[in-house]
Coordinates of C-alpha atoms and ligand atoms in Angstrom, one line a residue:
X7 CA 0.0 0.0 0.0
X8 CA 1.5 3.3 -1.1
X9 CA 0.3 6.8 0.0
X10 CA 1.2 10.2 -1.3
X11 CA 1.1 13.5 0.7
X12 CA 1.6 16.8 -1.1
X13 CA 0.4 19.2 1.6
X14 CA 3.8 20.8 1.9
X15 CA 3.9 22.0 -1.6
X16 CA 0.9 24.2 -1.1
X17 CA 1.2 28.0 -1.2
X18 CA -0.7 28.2 2.0
X19 CA 2.0 26.1 3.7
X20 CA 5.2 27.3 2.1
X21 CA 4.1 30.7 0.8
X22 CA 3.1 32.0 -2.6
X23 CA 6.7 32.4 -3.8
X24 CA 7.5 28.8 -3.2
X25 CA 4.3 26.9 -3.2
X26 CA 1.5 26.0 -5.6
X27 CA -2.3 26.5 -5.5
X28 CA -2.6 22.8 -5.9
X29 CA -6.3 22.4 -6.5
X30 CA -6.3 25.1 -9.1
X31 CA -3.3 23.6 -10.9
X32 CA -4.9 20.1 -10.8
X33 CA -8.0 21.5 -12.4
X34 CA -6.0 23.6 -14.9
X35 CA -4.0 20.6 -16.0
X36 CA -6.7 17.9 -15.7
X37 CA -7.3 17.7 -19.4
X38 CA -3.6 17.8 -20.3
X39 CA -2.8 15.1 -17.9
X40 CA -5.8 12.9 -19.1
X41 CA -4.5 13.3 -22.6
X42 CA -1.0 12.3 -21.6
X43 CA -2.1 9.2 -19.8
X44 CA -4.4 8.0 -22.5
X45 CA -1.8 8.8 -25.1
X46 CA 0.9 6.8 -23.2
X47 CA -1.5 3.9 -22.9
X48 CA -2.5 3.9 -26.5
X49 CA 1.1 4.2 -27.8
X50 CA 2.6 1.6 -25.5
X51 CA 2.2 -1.3 -27.9
X52 CA 3.5 0.5 -30.9
X53 CA 7.0 -0.4 -31.9
X54 CA 9.7 2.3 -31.5
X55 CA 7.8 4.1 -28.7
X56 CA 10.0 2.6 -25.9
X57 CA 6.9 2.1 -23.8
X58 CA 7.0 -1.7 -23.4
X59 CA 8.0 -1.3 -19.8
X60 CA 4.4 -0.5 -19.2
X61 CA 3.6 -4.1 -20.0
X62 CA 6.2 -5.7 -17.8
X63 CA 3.7 -6.2 -14.9
X64 CA 1.7 -8.6 -17.2
X65 CA 4.6 -10.7 -18.5
X66 CA 3.7 -14.0 -16.9
X67 CA 6.0 -15.9 -19.3
X68 CA 9.1 -14.0 -18.1
X69 CA 8.1 -14.6 -14.5
X70 CA 7.6 -18.3 -15.2
X71 CA 10.9 -18.7 -17.1
X72 CA 12.9 -16.8 -14.5
X73 CA 11.4 -18.8 -11.6
X74 CA 12.0 -22.1 -13.5
X75 CA 15.7 -21.3 -14.0
X76 CA 16.1 -20.0 -10.4
X77 CA 14.5 -23.3 -9.1
X78 CA 16.7 -25.4 -11.3
X79 CA 20.0 -23.7 -10.2
X80 CA 19.0 -23.4 -6.5
X81 CA 21.7 -24.9 -4.3
X82 CA 24.2 -25.1 -7.1
X83 CA 26.0 -21.8 -6.4
X84 CA 27.3 -20.0 -3.4
X85 CA 27.5 -16.7 -5.2
X86 CA 25.7 -14.8 -7.9
X87 CA 27.8 -12.1 -9.6
X88 CA 25.8 -9.6 -11.7
X89 CA 27.8 -7.7 -14.3
X90 CA 26.1 -4.6 -15.7
X91 CA 26.1 -0.8 -15.8
X92 CA 23.4 1.9 -15.2
X93 CA 20.0 0.6 -15.9
X94 CA 21.3 -3.0 -16.2
X95 CA 22.3 -2.9 -12.5
X96 CA 20.6 -0.2 -10.5
X97 CA 17.1 -1.7 -10.3
X98 CA 18.4 -5.1 -9.2
X99 CA 20.6 -3.5 -6.6
X100 CA 17.8 -1.3 -5.3
X101 CA 15.3 -4.1 -4.8
X102 CA 17.9 -6.6 -3.4
X103 CA 19.1 -4.1 -0.9
X104 CA 15.5 -3.4 0.1
X105 CA 14.3 -7.0 0.3
X106 CA 17.2 -9.2 1.4
X107 CA 18.2 -9.3 5.0
X108 CA 20.6 -6.5 5.9
X109 CA 24.3 -7.6 5.5
X110 CA 23.0 -10.5 3.4
X111 CA 26.4 -11.4 1.9
X112 CA 28.0 -11.7 5.4
X113 CA 25.4 -14.0 6.8
X114 CA 26.0 -17.8 7.0
X115 CA 24.2 -19.9 4.4
X116 CA 21.5 -21.1 6.8
X117 CA 20.5 -17.6 7.7
X118 CA 20.2 -17.0 3.9
X119 CA 17.9 -20.1 3.6
X120 CA 20.7 -21.4 1.5
X121 CA 20.2 -18.8 -1.2
X122 CA 23.4 -17.5 -2.7
X123 CA 25.2 -14.3 -1.8
X124 CA 24.7 -11.7 -4.5
X125 CA 27.3 -9.2 -5.8
X126 CA 26.7 -6.4 -8.3
X127 CA 29.8 -5.1 -10.3
X128 CA 28.8 -1.8 -11.9
X129 CA 32.2 -0.2 -12.5
X130 CA 35.6 -1.0 -14.0
X131 CA 37.8 -0.1 -11.1
X132 CA 40.7 -2.6 -11.3
X133 CA 41.2 -2.7 -7.5
X134 CA 37.5 -3.5 -7.0
X135 CA 37.4 -6.2 -9.6
X136 CA 40.7 -7.8 -8.4
X137 CA 39.4 -7.6 -4.8
X138 CA 36.2 -9.4 -5.8
X139 CA 38.0 -12.0 -7.8
X140 CA 40.2 -12.7 -4.7
X141 CA 37.0 -13.1 -2.6
X142 CA 34.9 -15.3 -4.9
X143 CA 35.4 -19.0 -5.4
X144 CA 34.5 -19.1 -9.1
X145 CA 33.7 -22.8 -9.0
X146 CA 30.8 -21.9 -6.8
X147 CA 29.8 -18.7 -8.7
X148 CA 27.1 -18.0 -11.3
X149 CA 27.8 -14.9 -13.5
X150 CA 24.8 -13.0 -14.8
X151 CA 26.0 -10.6 -17.5
X152 CA 23.4 -8.0 -18.4
X153 CA 23.6 -5.6 -21.3
X154 CA 20.9 -4.6 -23.7
X155 CA 23.2 -3.3 -26.4
X156 CA 25.6 -6.2 -25.9
X157 CA 28.5 -3.9 -26.3
X158 CA 28.9 -1.6 -23.3
X159 CA 32.7 -1.4 -22.8
X160 CA 32.6 -1.6 -19.0
X161 CA 30.2 -4.6 -18.9
X162 CA 31.9 -6.5 -21.7
X163 CA 35.4 -6.0 -20.2
X164 CA 34.1 -7.3 -16.9
X165 CA 32.6 -10.2 -18.7
X166 CA 35.7 -11.0 -20.8
X167 CA 37.7 -11.2 -17.5
X168 CA 35.2 -13.4 -15.8
X169 CA 34.8 -15.7 -18.8
X170 CA 38.5 -16.1 -19.2
X171 CA 38.9 -16.9 -15.4
X172 CA 36.0 -19.3 -15.4
X173 CA 37.2 -21.2 -18.4
X174 CA 40.7 -21.6 -17.1
X175 CA 39.3 -22.9 -13.7
X176 CA 36.5 -25.0 -15.0
X177 CA 37.3 -26.0 -18.6
X178 CA 34.3 -26.6 -20.9
X179 CA 32.0 -26.8 -17.9
X180 CA 32.4 -23.0 -17.5
X181 CA 29.3 -22.5 -19.7
X182 CA 27.0 -23.6 -16.9
X183 CA 28.3 -20.7 -14.8
X184 CA 27.1 -18.0 -17.2
X185 CA 23.7 -16.6 -17.8
X186 CA 23.3 -13.7 -20.2
X187 CA 20.5 -11.2 -20.2
X188 CA 20.5 -9.3 -23.5
X189 CA 18.6 -8.4 -26.7
X190 CA 16.8 -11.3 -28.3
X191 CA 18.5 -10.9 -31.7
X192 CA 21.2 -8.2 -31.9
X193 CA 24.4 -7.3 -30.2
X194 CA 27.8 -8.8 -29.6
X195 CA 26.7 -10.6 -26.4
X196 CA 23.8 -12.3 -28.2
X197 CA 26.2 -13.5 -30.9
X198 CA 28.8 -14.7 -28.3
X199 CA 26.0 -16.4 -26.3
X200 CA 24.7 -18.3 -29.3
X201 CA 28.2 -19.4 -30.3
X202 CA 29.2 -20.5 -26.8
X203 CA 25.8 -21.9 -25.8
X204 CA 25.1 -19.8 -22.8
X205 CA 21.7 -19.8 -21.1
X206 CA 20.1 -16.5 -22.0
X207 CA 17.2 -14.3 -21.0
X208 CA 15.7 -11.6 -23.2
X209 CA 15.5 -7.8 -22.6
X210 CA 12.3 -7.1 -24.5
X211 CA 12.2 -4.7 -27.5
X212 CA 11.4 -1.1 -26.6
X213 CA 12.4 -1.4 -22.9
X214 CA 15.3 1.0 -22.1
X215 CA 17.8 0.1 -19.4
X216 CA 16.5 2.5 -16.8
X217 CA 12.9 1.1 -17.2
X218 CA 14.0 -2.5 -17.2
X219 CA 13.9 -3.5 -13.6
X220 CA 10.7 -5.6 -14.0
X221 CA 12.1 -7.5 -17.0
X222 CA 14.6 -10.4 -16.6
X223 CA 17.2 -7.7 -16.0
X224 CA 15.9 -7.2 -12.4
X225 CA 13.8 -10.3 -12.0
X226 CA 16.5 -12.9 -12.6
X227 CA 19.0 -11.7 -9.9
X228 CA 16.1 -11.2 -7.5
X229 CA 14.7 -14.7 -8.0
X230 CA 18.2 -16.2 -7.8
X231 CA 18.5 -14.6 -4.3
X232 CA 15.2 -16.0 -3.3
X233 CA 13.0 -12.9 -3.6
X234 CA 9.3 -13.5 -4.3
X235 CA 9.1 -11.9 -7.8
X236 CA 5.4 -12.8 -8.1
X237 CA 4.5 -10.4 -5.3
X238 CA 6.8 -7.8 -6.8
X239 CA 5.1 -8.0 -10.2
X240 CA 1.7 -8.1 -8.6
X241 CA 2.5 -4.7 -7.0
X242 CA 3.5 -3.4 -10.5
X243 CA 0.3 -4.7 -12.0
X244 CA -2.0 -3.2 -9.4
X245 CA -0.1 0.2 -9.6
X246 CA -0.4 0.1 -13.3
X247 CA -4.2 -0.3 -13.1
X248 CA -4.4 2.5 -10.5
X249 CA -2.3 4.8 -12.7
X250 CA -4.5 4.3 -15.8
X251 CA -6.9 6.6 -14.1
X252 CA -6.9 9.8 -16.2
X253 CA -8.2 12.0 -13.5
X254 CA -5.3 13.7 -11.8
X255 CA -7.2 13.8 -8.5
X256 CA -6.9 10.0 -8.4
X257 CA -3.5 9.5 -10.0
X258 CA -0.6 10.0 -7.6
X259 CA 2.1 9.6 -10.4
X260 CA 0.4 12.4 -12.4
X261 CA 0.1 14.6 -9.3
X262 CA 3.8 14.3 -8.4
X263 CA 4.9 14.7 -12.0
X264 CA 2.8 17.9 -12.3
X265 CA 4.1 19.2 -9.0
X266 CA 7.7 18.7 -10.0
X267 CA 7.1 20.2 -13.4
X268 CA 5.5 23.3 -12.0
X269 CA 8.0 23.6 -9.2
X270 CA 10.8 23.7 -11.8
X271 CA 9.1 25.9 -14.5
X272 CA 7.2 28.3 -12.2
X273 CA 9.0 28.3 -8.9
X274 CA 12.6 27.8 -9.8
X275 CA 13.0 24.5 -7.8
X276 CA 15.0 22.6 -10.3
X277 CA 16.8 20.3 -7.8
X278 CA 14.9 17.2 -6.8
X279 CA 16.1 15.4 -3.6
X280 CA 15.1 11.7 -3.0
X281 CA 15.4 11.0 0.7
X282 CA 14.1 7.7 2.0
X283 CA 14.1 7.2 5.8
X284 CA 15.1 3.6 5.6
X285 CA 18.6 2.3 5.0
X286 CA 17.1 -0.6 3.0
X287 CA 15.8 1.9 0.5
X288 CA 19.0 3.8 0.0
X289 CA 19.7 2.4 -3.5
X290 CA 16.2 3.4 -4.5
X291 CA 17.6 6.9 -4.6
X292 CA 20.5 5.8 -6.8
X293 CA 18.0 4.1 -9.2
X294 CA 15.8 7.2 -9.1
X295 CA 18.7 9.5 -9.8
X296 CA 19.5 7.6 -13.0
X297 CA 15.9 7.3 -14.1
X298 CA 15.3 11.0 -13.6
X299 CA 18.7 12.3 -15.0
X300 CA 18.8 10.2 -18.2
X301 CA 15.2 10.5 -18.9
X302 CA 14.7 14.3 -18.3
X303 CA 18.1 15.9 -19.0
X304 CA 17.7 16.8 -22.7
X305 CA 19.2 19.3 -25.1
X306 CA 16.2 19.4 -27.5
X307 CA 12.5 19.2 -27.1
X308 CA 10.2 17.2 -29.4
X309 CA 9.7 20.2 -31.6
X310 CA 13.5 20.5 -32.2
X311 CA 13.9 23.6 -30.0
X312 CA 17.2 23.7 -28.1
X313 CA 16.0 23.7 -24.4
X314 CA 18.8 22.2 -22.3
X315 CA 16.3 21.2 -19.6
X316 CA 16.2 18.7 -16.8
X317 CA 15.8 19.0 -13.0
X318 CA 18.9 17.8 -11.2
X319 CA 18.2 14.7 -9.0
X320 CA 20.1 14.3 -5.7
X321 CA 20.2 11.4 -3.4
X322 CA 20.0 11.6 0.4
X323 CA 19.4 9.2 3.2
X324 CA 17.4 9.9 6.4
X325 CA 18.4 10.2 9.1
X326 CA 22.1 10.0 8.1
X327 CA 22.0 13.0 5.8
X328 CA 20.3 15.3 8.4
X329 CA 23.9 15.6 9.6
X330 CA 25.2 16.3 6.1
X331 CA 22.8 17.9 3.7
X332 CA 19.8 19.3 5.6
X333 CA 21.7 22.5 6.6
X334 CA 21.9 23.3 2.9
X335 CA 18.3 22.3 2.2
X336 CA 17.0 24.5 5.1
X337 CA 19.1 27.6 4.7
X338 CA 20.8 27.4 1.3
X339 CA 19.1 28.5 -1.9
X340 CA 15.4 27.7 -2.0
X341 CA 15.7 25.9 -5.3
X342 CA 14.8 22.3 -4.3
X343 CA 11.9 20.0 -3.7
X344 CA 12.5 17.2 -1.3
X345 CA 10.8 13.7 -1.8
X346 CA 10.6 11.8 1.4
X347 CA 10.0 8.1 1.4
X348 CA 8.6 6.9 4.7
X349 CA 8.2 3.3 6.0
X350 CA 5.4 3.0 8.6
X351 CA 6.3 -0.4 10.0
X352 CA 9.8 -1.8 10.2
X353 CA 10.3 -5.6 10.1
X354 CA 11.9 -5.5 13.6
X355 CA 11.7 -3.4 16.7
X356 CA 14.7 -2.3 18.6
X357 CA 14.5 -0.8 22.1
X358 CA 17.0 1.6 23.5
X359 CA 17.9 0.4 27.0
X360 CA 17.0 2.5 30.0
X361 CA 20.5 3.4 31.0
X362 CA 22.3 6.6 31.8
X363 CA 18.9 7.7 33.3
X364 CA 20.3 10.6 35.2
X365 CA 22.2 12.1 32.3
X366 CA 21.1 14.3 29.3
X367 CA 20.5 11.2 27.2
X368 CA 18.2 9.5 29.7
X369 CA 15.1 10.5 27.8
X370 CA 16.1 8.1 25.0
X371 CA 15.9 5.1 27.3
X372 CA 12.8 2.9 26.8
X373 CA 12.0 4.4 23.4
X374 CA 12.5 2.4 20.2
X375 CA 14.9 3.1 17.4
X376 CA 11.8 2.8 15.2
X377 CA 10.2 5.8 16.9
X378 CA 13.5 7.7 16.7
X379 CA 13.9 7.4 13.0
X380 CA 10.3 8.4 12.4
X381 CA 10.6 11.3 14.8
X382 CA 13.7 12.4 12.8
X383 CA 11.7 12.3 9.6
X384 CA 8.8 14.3 11.2
X385 CA 11.2 16.8 12.6
X386 CA 13.0 17.4 9.3
X387 CA 9.7 17.8 7.5
X388 CA 8.5 20.4 9.9
X389 CA 11.8 22.3 9.9
X390 CA 11.7 22.4 6.1
X391 CA 8.2 23.9 6.3
X392 CA 9.5 26.5 8.8
X393 CA 12.0 27.5 6.2
X394 CA 9.3 27.5 3.5
X395 CA 10.9 24.6 1.6
X396 CA 8.5 22.5 -0.4
X397 CA 8.4 18.7 0.1
X398 CA 6.3 15.7 -0.6
X399 CA 6.1 12.3 1.2
X400 CA 5.5 8.9 -0.3
X401 CA 4.7 6.3 2.4
X402 CA 4.6 2.6 2.3
X403 CA 3.3 0.5 5.2
X404 CA 6.2 -2.0 5.0
X405 CA 9.3 -2.7 2.9
X406 CA 8.1 -5.8 1.0
X407 CA 8.1 -7.1 -2.6
X408 CA 4.6 -5.9 -3.4
X409 CA 5.3 -2.4 -2.1
X410 CA 8.7 -2.2 -4.0
X411 CA 6.8 -3.1 -7.2
X412 CA 4.3 -0.3 -6.5
X413 CA 6.9 2.3 -5.5
X414 CA 9.4 1.8 -8.4
X415 CA 6.6 1.5 -11.0
X416 CA 4.9 4.6 -9.7
X417 CA 8.2 6.5 -10.1
X418 CA 8.6 5.2 -13.6
X419 CA 5.1 6.4 -14.7
X420 CA 5.8 9.7 -12.9
X421 CA 8.9 10.1 -15.1
X422 CA 7.1 9.3 -18.3
X423 CA 4.4 11.9 -17.5
X424 CA 6.7 14.7 -16.6
X425 CA 8.7 14.0 -19.8
X426 CA 5.5 14.6 -21.7
X427 CA 4.9 17.8 -19.8
X428 CA 8.4 19.0 -20.8
X429 CA 7.6 17.8 -24.4
X430 CA 10.9 15.8 -24.6
X431 CA 11.8 12.3 -25.5
X432 CA 12.0 10.6 -22.1
X433 CA 13.4 7.4 -23.5
X434 CA 16.5 8.3 -25.5
X435 CA 19.9 9.1 -24.1
X436 CA 22.1 10.7 -26.8
X437 CA 24.4 12.2 -24.1
X438 CA 25.2 8.7 -22.8
X439 CA 25.7 7.3 -26.3
X440 CA 28.1 10.2 -27.1
X441 CA 30.4 9.2 -24.1
X442 CA 30.1 5.5 -25.0
X443 CA 31.1 6.2 -28.5
X444 CA 34.1 8.2 -27.4
X445 CA 35.2 5.4 -25.1
X446 CA 35.0 2.9 -28.0
X447 CA 37.1 5.3 -30.1
X448 CA 39.7 5.8 -27.4
X449 CA 39.9 2.0 -26.8
X450 CA 40.5 1.3 -30.5
X451 CA 37.2 -0.2 -31.6
X452 CA 37.0 -0.8 -35.4
X453 CA 34.8 1.7 -37.1
X454 CA 35.6 4.5 -34.7
X455 CA 39.0 5.6 -36.2
X456 CA 37.9 9.0 -37.3
X457 CA 36.4 9.7 -33.9
X458 CA 39.6 8.5 -32.3
X459 CA 41.8 10.9 -34.4
X460 CA 39.5 13.8 -33.6
X461 CA 39.5 13.0 -29.8
X462 CA 43.3 12.7 -29.8
X463 CA 43.6 16.1 -31.3
X464 CA 41.1 17.6 -28.9
X465 CA 42.8 16.0 -25.9
X466 CA 46.3 17.2 -27.0
Ligands
LIG519 O1 19.3 3.4 -18.9 C1 20.1 3.2 -19.8 O2 19.7 3.1 -21.0 C2 21.5 3.1 -19.6 O3 21.9 3.4 -18.3 C3 22.0 1.7 -19.8 O4 21.3 0.8 -19.0 C4 23.5 1.5 -19.6 O5 24.2 2.5 -20.3 C5 24.0 0.1 -19.9 O6 23.6 -0.2 -21.3 P1 23.6 -1.6 -21.8 O7 22.5 -2.3 -21.1 O8 23.3 -1.6 -23.2 O9 24.9 -2.3 -21.5

């Protein structure tokens, strides 16, 4: 169950200069929003629209295939190592961190119900990779390499290193230690997988990396680690049905999209902070930052005008970052909107012992850490309002698979709607491709010679 509270963006709460006349704006934009929602739903099955992520909640076949493979391999591996960058890694990381027991990889096997430890490698830092290779027994490791294009230099370098090591340790048997998630027909990884005979999963057409968490990209690592992906997908499906409502008054993704759009374009709040009050949700912020940044940071709008727009997303963690960032959010430039994520009920309760009773910290004794973190969240929210800083709150009753499906899918739809309000292509990433192509050129990939010469000149 997910709830959305937008009281603190109202002009009557944070002042005319910083706040919105929400009811009036909802009424003004009701038709525009209704058109956007029907349009997204009617375009979603058309090839080339990159809206197939809106169908992932209904892909029973993928869920079945993923569960079958996870069941077949259960007990065979001590470790799962996921290789991938950006959208190929962040969704899986966010949901694993949320749903697996804290410190999962450090727990003994029986405390993990004999499910494997899970590692995500999403960089090409030689020290990190060497460190991980020192740690993992490759004979007990399953490698899930994920890349839609099949050619991302970072992912494919990681994969080449792992494939080489696996083959020298395991001989021909190495093939059973690799599962590739990639495009169904094209790309170098698809070609290699076919030639070498790897088990593969498909990233469906028209699903971009940052919208792929509910495809095999996210579902496979989650299922391998024992997460109930059916509950997750049920959350997605139920949220999708709720968000088909074209009336903004009953559509929380549309409400938050419009709020952020107006905050940026009318009130100069072009920095968006994602701040969950739950350590288990800390990578949701990383996932959101990528979703928001790659989707909304664009040079041109759909009419070809140079716009250079995009609100800047920032990640924060409550209560930790109260002691790092909140000073800036309260007293620095009033150019931000804060998104809190609250968890009503934690899985466990932790009481602070009644000690040091006659000292200044005695008041904490007998209270729970649960009430402390929620008091911190309330206190931060009220302080922000005192300083006239707009903020919204998304609450879930518990961190579970169903709610994670709801939360991440709601944020995806919100992104698609605000992209339409900005009149931009939410689903391309020319700025990322540019840097990828320059990397290929600098690393000597065939076909990039001209680019390499130009880069060398620029760099000298
Ligand atoms: O969201 C995106 O499209 C990107 O972040 C990609 O996921 C990332 O660049 C990795 O691309 P690929 O999956 O092709 O290796």
